[in-house]
Amino acid sequence: MPAPTASPESLATASRVFVVADAHLGQVAPAVTAAWHRFLETVPRPGDAVLINGDLFDFWFEYRTVVPRRHFESVSRLHATVGRGIPIAFIGGNHDRWGGDFLRRDIGIEYYVGPTELTLAGRRSYVAHGDGLTETHWTGALTHWVLRHPVTVAVFRTLHPTIGFWIADKLSRGLADNTKHRAILDRAEAAQAAFAQRLLAQRPELGLVVLAHTHRAHLDRLADGRSYVNPGAFLDGGRYAVVTREAVELRAFPF
């Protein structure tokens, strides 16, 4: 029986929206996965909603009849959370943008392949994982374009799932900007903040811009109450953000 699917309206009327990103389940220590499961069980309550802003999974690809077995427990927890009346929206990141019917119909998640606009706790919001928006080198932009292209997806879908998932594991590091060079990370963070500030200046109707991808937590509050937030990476000490009508805050869930 299909799960009751979350709707954009349920995020708009939520009292709190918890924003998480970049957990990279499947390639992180078991403690991160366990913390994510505890987070779902203990933090959101009826009246709240959850926004996953990309890269929850280190790799997610839905074939017509096959989904990644390694994430069975995690998607079961997502299904149970929706079943408790907590709506979940999921913006595909550069590691998990190939979701679709399974997440929407069987799990009950409102899934978006790329950037979208949603109302979060009463705030009109532009939400994007962030890959491809502010790349500092042309090769990064090219990689993201190739991975998004329908031909690439169609060719990958012709592979046997065992082969496809093996290739994805081998290429996983290439799907993300994983450099630890501080100067490069600083430039990426600054570029995202500048992008968000320009968007807020151009779009006065927007109350919030939500990005992720850099694994750097960031919060800018404008004088008029509008904000830009990057929740940081959940894999990095359980970082997340909370959006309400009154405020936007950065928090951390203890491992």
PDB file of N, CA, C and O in Angstrom, residues 140-183:
ATOM      1  N   GLY A 140      34.470  21.271 -12.394  1.00  0.00           N
ATOM      2  CA  GLY A 140      33.381  20.974 -11.477  1.00  0.00           C
ATOM      3  C   GLY A 140      32.032  21.201 -12.123  1.00  0.00           C
ATOM      4  O   GLY A 140      31.129  20.371 -12.026  1.00  0.00           O
ATOM      5  N   ALA A 141      31.893  22.332 -12.836  1.00  0.00           N
ATOM      6  CA  ALA A 141      30.641  22.615 -13.526  1.00  0.00           C
ATOM      7  C   ALA A 141      30.356  21.574 -14.604  1.00  0.00           C
ATOM      8  O   ALA A 141      29.208  21.139 -14.783  1.00  0.00           O
ATOM      9  N   LEU A 142      31.405  21.156 -15.325  1.00  0.00           N
ATOM     10  CA  LEU A 142      31.226  20.134 -16.365  1.00  0.00           C
ATOM     11  C   LEU A 142      30.776  18.809 -15.758  1.00  0.00           C
ATOM     12  O   LEU A 142      29.875  18.141 -16.290  1.00  0.00           O
ATOM     13  N   THR A 143      31.393  18.417 -14.640  1.00  0.00           N
ATOM     14  CA  THR A 143      31.019  17.161 -13.982  1.00  0.00           C
ATOM     15  C   THR A 143      29.542  17.167 -13.604  1.00  0.00           C
ATOM     16  O   THR A 143      28.815  16.201 -13.852  1.00  0.00           O
ATOM     17  N   HIS A 144      29.090  18.256 -13.008  1.00  0.00           N
ATOM     18  CA  HIS A 144      27.696  18.326 -12.581  1.00  0.00           C
ATOM     19  C   HIS A 144      26.750  18.314 -13.783  1.00  0.00           C
ATOM     20  O   HIS A 144      25.676  17.714 -13.722  1.00  0.00           O
ATOM     21  N   TRP A 145      27.140  18.965 -14.889  1.00  0.00           N
ATOM     22  CA  TRP A 145      26.302  18.963 -16.089  1.00  0.00           C
ATOM     23  C   TRP A 145      26.169  17.552 -16.651  1.00  0.00           C
ATOM     24  O   TRP A 145      25.074  17.119 -17.011  1.00  0.00           O
ATOM     25  N   VAL A 146      27.293  16.830 -16.701  1.00  0.00           N
ATOM     26  CA  VAL A 146      27.273  15.469 -17.229  1.00  0.00           C
ATOM     27  C   VAL A 146      26.406  14.567 -16.362  1.00  0.00           C
ATOM     28  O   VAL A 146      25.586  13.783 -16.861  1.00  0.00           O
ATOM     29  N   LEU A 147      26.551  14.666 -15.049  1.00  0.00           N
ATOM     30  CA  LEU A 147      25.804  13.799 -14.146  1.00  0.00           C
ATOM     31  C   LEU A 147      24.304  14.075 -14.196  1.00  0.00           C
ATOM     32  O   LEU A 147      23.503  13.183 -13.924  1.00  0.00           O
ATOM     33  N   ARG A 148      23.922  15.297 -14.522  1.00  0.00           N
ATOM     34  CA  ARG A 148      22.509  15.648 -14.600  1.00  0.00           C
ATOM     35  C   ARG A 148      21.879  15.276 -15.941  1.00  0.00           C
ATOM     36  O   ARG A 148      20.659  15.220 -16.048  1.00  0.00           O
ATOM     37  N   HIS A 149      22.705  15.061 -16.958  1.00  0.00           N
ATOM     38  CA  HIS A 149      22.170  14.946 -18.311  1.00  0.00           C
ATOM     39  C   HIS A 149      21.307  13.685 -18.452  1.00  0.00           C
ATOM     40  O   HIS A 149      21.689  12.610 -17.986  1.00  0.00           O
ATOM     41  N   PRO A 150      20.139  13.792 -19.086  1.00  0.00           N
ATOM     42  CA  PRO A 150      19.257  12.630 -19.247  1.00  0.00           C
ATOM     43  C   PRO A 150      19.916  11.460 -19.960  1.00  0.00           C
ATOM     44  O   PRO A 150      19.600  10.304 -19.665  1.00  0.00           O
ATOM     45  N   VAL A 151      20.831  11.728 -20.901  1.00  0.00           N
ATOM     46  CA  VAL A 151      21.511  10.637 -21.607  1.00  0.00           C
ATOM     47  C   VAL A 151      22.385   9.842 -20.637  1.00  0.00           C
ATOM     48  O   VAL A 151      22.415   8.608 -20.678  1.00  0.00           O
ATOM     49  N   THR A 152      23.090  10.545 -19.741  1.00  0.00           N
ATOM     50  CA  THR A 152      23.924   9.858 -18.750  1.00  0.00           C
ATOM     51  C   THR A 152      23.070   8.949 -17.875  1.00  0.00           C
ATOM     52  O   THR A 152      23.431   7.793 -17.615  1.00  0.00           O
ATOM     53  N   VAL A 153      21.949   9.463 -17.421  1.00  0.00           N
ATOM     54  CA  VAL A 153      21.063   8.677 -16.565  1.00  0.00           C
ATOM     55  C   VAL A 153      20.516   7.470 -17.321  1.00  0.00           C
ATOM     56  O   VAL A 153      20.469   6.350 -16.790  1.00  0.00           O
ATOM     57  N   ALA A 154      20.118   7.680 -18.571  1.00  0.00           N
ATOM     58  CA  ALA A 154      19.555   6.585 -19.367  1.00  0.00           C
ATOM     59  C   ALA A 154      20.586   5.491 -19.610  1.00  0.00           C
ATOM     60  O   ALA A 154      20.275   4.291 -19.527  1.00  0.00           O
ATOM     61  N   VAL A 155      21.829   5.867 -19.903  1.00  0.00           N
ATOM     62  CA  VAL A 155      22.887   4.880 -20.132  1.00  0.00           C
ATOM     63  C   VAL A 155      23.178   4.111 -18.851  1.00  0.00           C
ATOM     64  O   VAL A 155      23.311   2.879 -18.865  1.00  0.00           O
ATOM     65  N   PHE A 156      23.250   4.817 -17.731  1.00  0.00           N
ATOM     66  CA  PHE A 156      23.529   4.150 -16.457  1.00  0.00           C
ATOM     67  C   PHE A 156      22.430   3.152 -16.123  1.00  0.00           C
ATOM     68  O   PHE A 156      22.691   2.069 -15.598  1.00  0.00           O
ATOM     69  N   ARG A 157      21.190   3.496 -16.459  1.00  0.00           N
ATOM     70  CA  ARG A 157      20.070   2.622 -16.135  1.00  0.00           C
ATOM     71  C   ARG A 157      20.112   1.316 -16.928  1.00  0.00           C
ATOM     72  O   ARG A 157      19.502   0.324 -16.526  1.00  0.00           O
ATOM     73  N   THR A 158      20.840   1.281 -18.033  1.00  0.00           N
ATOM     74  CA  THR A 158      20.944   0.043 -18.811  1.00  0.00           C
ATOM     75  C   THR A 158      21.912  -0.948 -18.181  1.00  0.00           C
ATOM     76  O   THR A 158      21.913  -2.129 -18.546  1.00  0.00           O
ATOM     77  N   LEU A 159      22.744  -0.476 -17.243  1.00  0.00           N
ATOM     78  CA  LEU A 159      23.697  -1.370 -16.587  1.00  0.00           C
ATOM     79  C   LEU A 159      22.986  -2.262 -15.570  1.00  0.00           C
ATOM     80  O   LEU A 159      21.987  -1.865 -14.966  1.00  0.00           O
ATOM     81  N   HIS A 160      23.534  -3.455 -15.351  1.00  0.00           N
ATOM     82  CA  HIS A 160      23.028  -4.297 -14.269  1.00  0.00           C
ATOM     83  C   HIS A 160      23.262  -3.565 -12.950  1.00  0.00           C
ATOM     84  O   HIS A 160      24.325  -2.952 -12.752  1.00  0.00           O
ATOM     85  N   PRO A 161      22.293  -3.586 -12.019  1.00  0.00           N
ATOM     86  CA  PRO A 161      22.459  -2.843 -10.768  1.00  0.00           C
ATOM     87  C   PRO A 161      23.748  -3.151 -10.022  1.00  0.00           C
ATOM     88  O   PRO A 161      24.372  -2.240  -9.451  1.00  0.00           O
ATOM     89  N   THR A 162      24.178  -4.415  -9.999  1.00  0.00           N
ATOM     90  CA  THR A 162      25.419  -4.747  -9.298  1.00  0.00           C
ATOM     91  C   THR A 162      26.590  -3.999  -9.912  1.00  0.00           C
ATOM     92  O   THR A 162      27.454  -3.464  -9.191  1.00  0.00           O
ATOM     93  N   ILE A 163      26.633  -3.922 -11.236  1.00  0.00           N
ATOM     94  CA  ILE A 163      27.706  -3.197 -11.917  1.00  0.00           C
ATOM     95  C   ILE A 163      27.558  -1.702 -11.681  1.00  0.00           C
ATOM     96  O   ILE A 163      28.535  -1.000 -11.399  1.00  0.00           O
ATOM     97  N   GLY A 164      26.323  -1.212 -11.788  1.00  0.00           N
ATOM     98  CA  GLY A 164      26.097   0.217 -11.594  1.00  0.00           C
ATOM     99  C   GLY A 164      26.501   0.698 -10.218  1.00  0.00           C
ATOM    100  O   GLY A 164      27.187   1.725 -10.082  1.00  0.00           O
ATOM    101  N   PHE A 165      26.122  -0.037  -9.185  1.00  0.00           N
ATOM    102  CA  PHE A 165      26.474   0.373  -7.825  1.00  0.00           C
ATOM    103  C   PHE A 165      27.975   0.234  -7.579  1.00  0.00           C
ATOM    104  O   PHE A 165      28.564   1.027  -6.835  1.00  0.00           O
ATOM    105  N   TRP A 166      28.610  -0.745  -8.206  1.00  0.00           N
ATOM    106  CA  TRP A 166      30.071  -0.899  -8.069  1.00  0.00           C
ATOM    107  C   TRP A 166      30.778   0.302  -8.682  1.00  0.00           C
ATOM    108  O   TRP A 166      31.711   0.852  -8.085  1.00  0.00           O
ATOM    109  N   ILE A 167      30.339   0.718  -9.867  1.00  0.00           N
ATOM    110  CA  ILE A 167      30.934   1.890 -10.510  1.00  0.00           C
ATOM    111  C   ILE A 167      30.736   3.129  -9.639  1.00  0.00           C
ATOM    112  O   ILE A 167      31.650   3.935  -9.457  1.00  0.00           O
ATOM    113  N   ALA A 168      29.529   3.281  -9.102  1.00  0.00           N
ATOM    114  CA  ALA A 168      29.242   4.444  -8.262  1.00  0.00           C
ATOM    115  C   ALA A 168      30.144   4.484  -7.041  1.00  0.00           C
ATOM    116  O   ALA A 168      30.628   5.553  -6.649  1.00  0.00           O
ATOM    117  N   ASP A 169      30.396   3.320  -6.430  1.00  0.00           N
ATOM    118  CA  ASP A 169      31.292   3.275  -5.275  1.00  0.00           C
ATOM    119  C   ASP A 169      32.694   3.740  -5.660  1.00  0.00           C
ATOM    120  O   ASP A 169      33.357   4.463  -4.915  1.00  0.00           O
ATOM    121  N   LYS A 170      33.148   3.311  -6.832  1.00  0.00           N
ATOM    122  CA  LYS A 170      34.492   3.679  -7.279  1.00  0.00           C
ATOM    123  C   LYS A 170      34.594   5.167  -7.606  1.00  0.00           C
ATOM    124  O   LYS A 170      35.645   5.779  -7.413  1.00  0.00           O
ATOM    125  N   LEU A 171      33.495   5.732  -8.104  1.00  0.00           N
ATOM    126  CA  LEU A 171      33.516   7.129  -8.534  1.00  0.00           C
ATOM    127  C   LEU A 171      32.994   8.086  -7.472  1.00  0.00           C
ATOM    128  O   LEU A 171      32.928   9.286  -7.716  1.00  0.00           O
ATOM    129  N   SER A 172      32.662   7.572  -6.308  1.00  0.00           N
ATOM    130  CA  SER A 172      31.982   8.385  -5.308  1.00  0.00           C
ATOM    131  C   SER A 172      32.722   9.671  -4.989  1.00  0.00           C
ATOM    132  O   SER A 172      32.125  10.746  -4.884  1.00  0.00           O
ATOM    133  N   ARG A 173      34.011   9.609  -4.843  1.00  0.00           N
ATOM    134  CA  ARG A 173      34.773  10.813  -4.499  1.00  0.00           C
ATOM    135  C   ARG A 173      34.683  11.866  -5.594  1.00  0.00           C
ATOM    136  O   ARG A 173      34.757  13.060  -5.316  1.00  0.00           O
ATOM    137  N   GLY A 174      34.520  11.432  -6.831  1.00  0.00           N
ATOM    138  CA  GLY A 174      34.426  12.384  -7.921  1.00  0.00           C
ATOM    139  C   GLY A 174      33.082  13.059  -8.036  1.00  0.00           C
ATOM    140  O   GLY A 174      32.926  14.024  -8.778  1.00  0.00           O
ATOM    141  N   LEU A 175      32.073  12.563  -7.311  1.00  0.00           N
ATOM    142  CA  LEU A 175      30.741  13.146  -7.381  1.00  0.00           C
ATOM    143  C   LEU A 175      30.604  14.368  -6.485  1.00  0.00           C
ATOM    144  O   LEU A 175      29.620  15.066  -6.553  1.00  0.00           O
ATOM    145  N   ALA A 176      31.578  14.606  -5.635  1.00  0.00           N
ATOM    146  CA  ALA A 176      31.462  15.716  -4.690  1.00  0.00           C
ATOM    147  C   ALA A 176      32.746  16.522  -4.668  1.00  0.00           C
ATOM    148  O   ALA A 176      33.804  16.066  -5.073  1.00  0.00           O
ATOM    149  N   ASP A 177      32.636  17.753  -4.194  1.00  0.00           N
ATOM    150  CA  ASP A 177      33.823  18.556  -3.946  1.00  0.00           C
ATOM    151  C   ASP A 177      34.339  18.158  -2.573  1.00  0.00           C
ATOM    152  O   ASP A 177      33.824  18.595  -1.550  1.00  0.00           O
ATOM    153  N   ASN A 178      35.361  17.309  -2.526  1.00  0.00           N
ATOM    154  CA  ASN A 178      35.777  16.743  -1.249  1.00  0.00           C
ATOM    155  C   ASN A 178      37.139  17.253  -0.796  1.00  0.00           C
ATOM    156  O   ASN A 178      37.736  16.679   0.097  1.00  0.00           O
ATOM    157  N   THR A 179      37.613  18.326  -1.432  1.00  0.00           N
ATOM    158  CA  THR A 179      38.919  18.841  -1.057  1.00  0.00           C
ATOM    159  C   THR A 179      38.920  19.291   0.408  1.00  0.00           C
ATOM    160  O   THR A 179      37.915  19.765   0.928  1.00  0.00           O
ATOM    161  N   LYS A 180      40.062  19.129   1.056  1.00  0.00           N
ATOM    162  CA  LYS A 180      40.222  19.609   2.425  1.00  0.00           C
ATOM    163  C   LYS A 180      41.091  20.862   2.467  1.00  0.00           C
ATOM    164  O   LYS A 180      41.469  21.319   3.535  1.00  0.00           O
ATOM    165  N   HIS A 181      41.434  21.410   1.293  1.00  0.00           N
ATOM    166  CA  HIS A 181      42.245  22.610   1.237  1.00  0.00           C
ATOM    167  C   HIS A 181      41.419  23.795   1.732  1.00  0.00           C
ATOM    168  O   HIS A 181      40.410  24.153   1.131  1.00  0.00           O
ATOM    169  N   ARG A 182      41.847  24.401   2.820  1.00  0.00           N
ATOM    170  CA  ARG A 182      41.031  25.419   3.494  1.00  0.00           C
ATOM    171  C   ARG A 182      40.711  26.594   2.575  1.00  0.00           C
ATOM    172  O   ARG A 182      39.566  27.103   2.587  1.00  0.00           O
ATOM    173  N   ALA A 183      41.673  27.036   1.773  1.00  0.00           N
ATOM    174  CA  ALA A 183      41.437  28.197   0.918  1.00  0.00           C
ATOM    175  C   ALA A 183      40.339  27.918  -0.103  1.00  0.00           C
ATOM    176  O   ALA A 183      39.499  28.782  -0.392  1.00  0.00           O
TER     177      ALA A 183
END
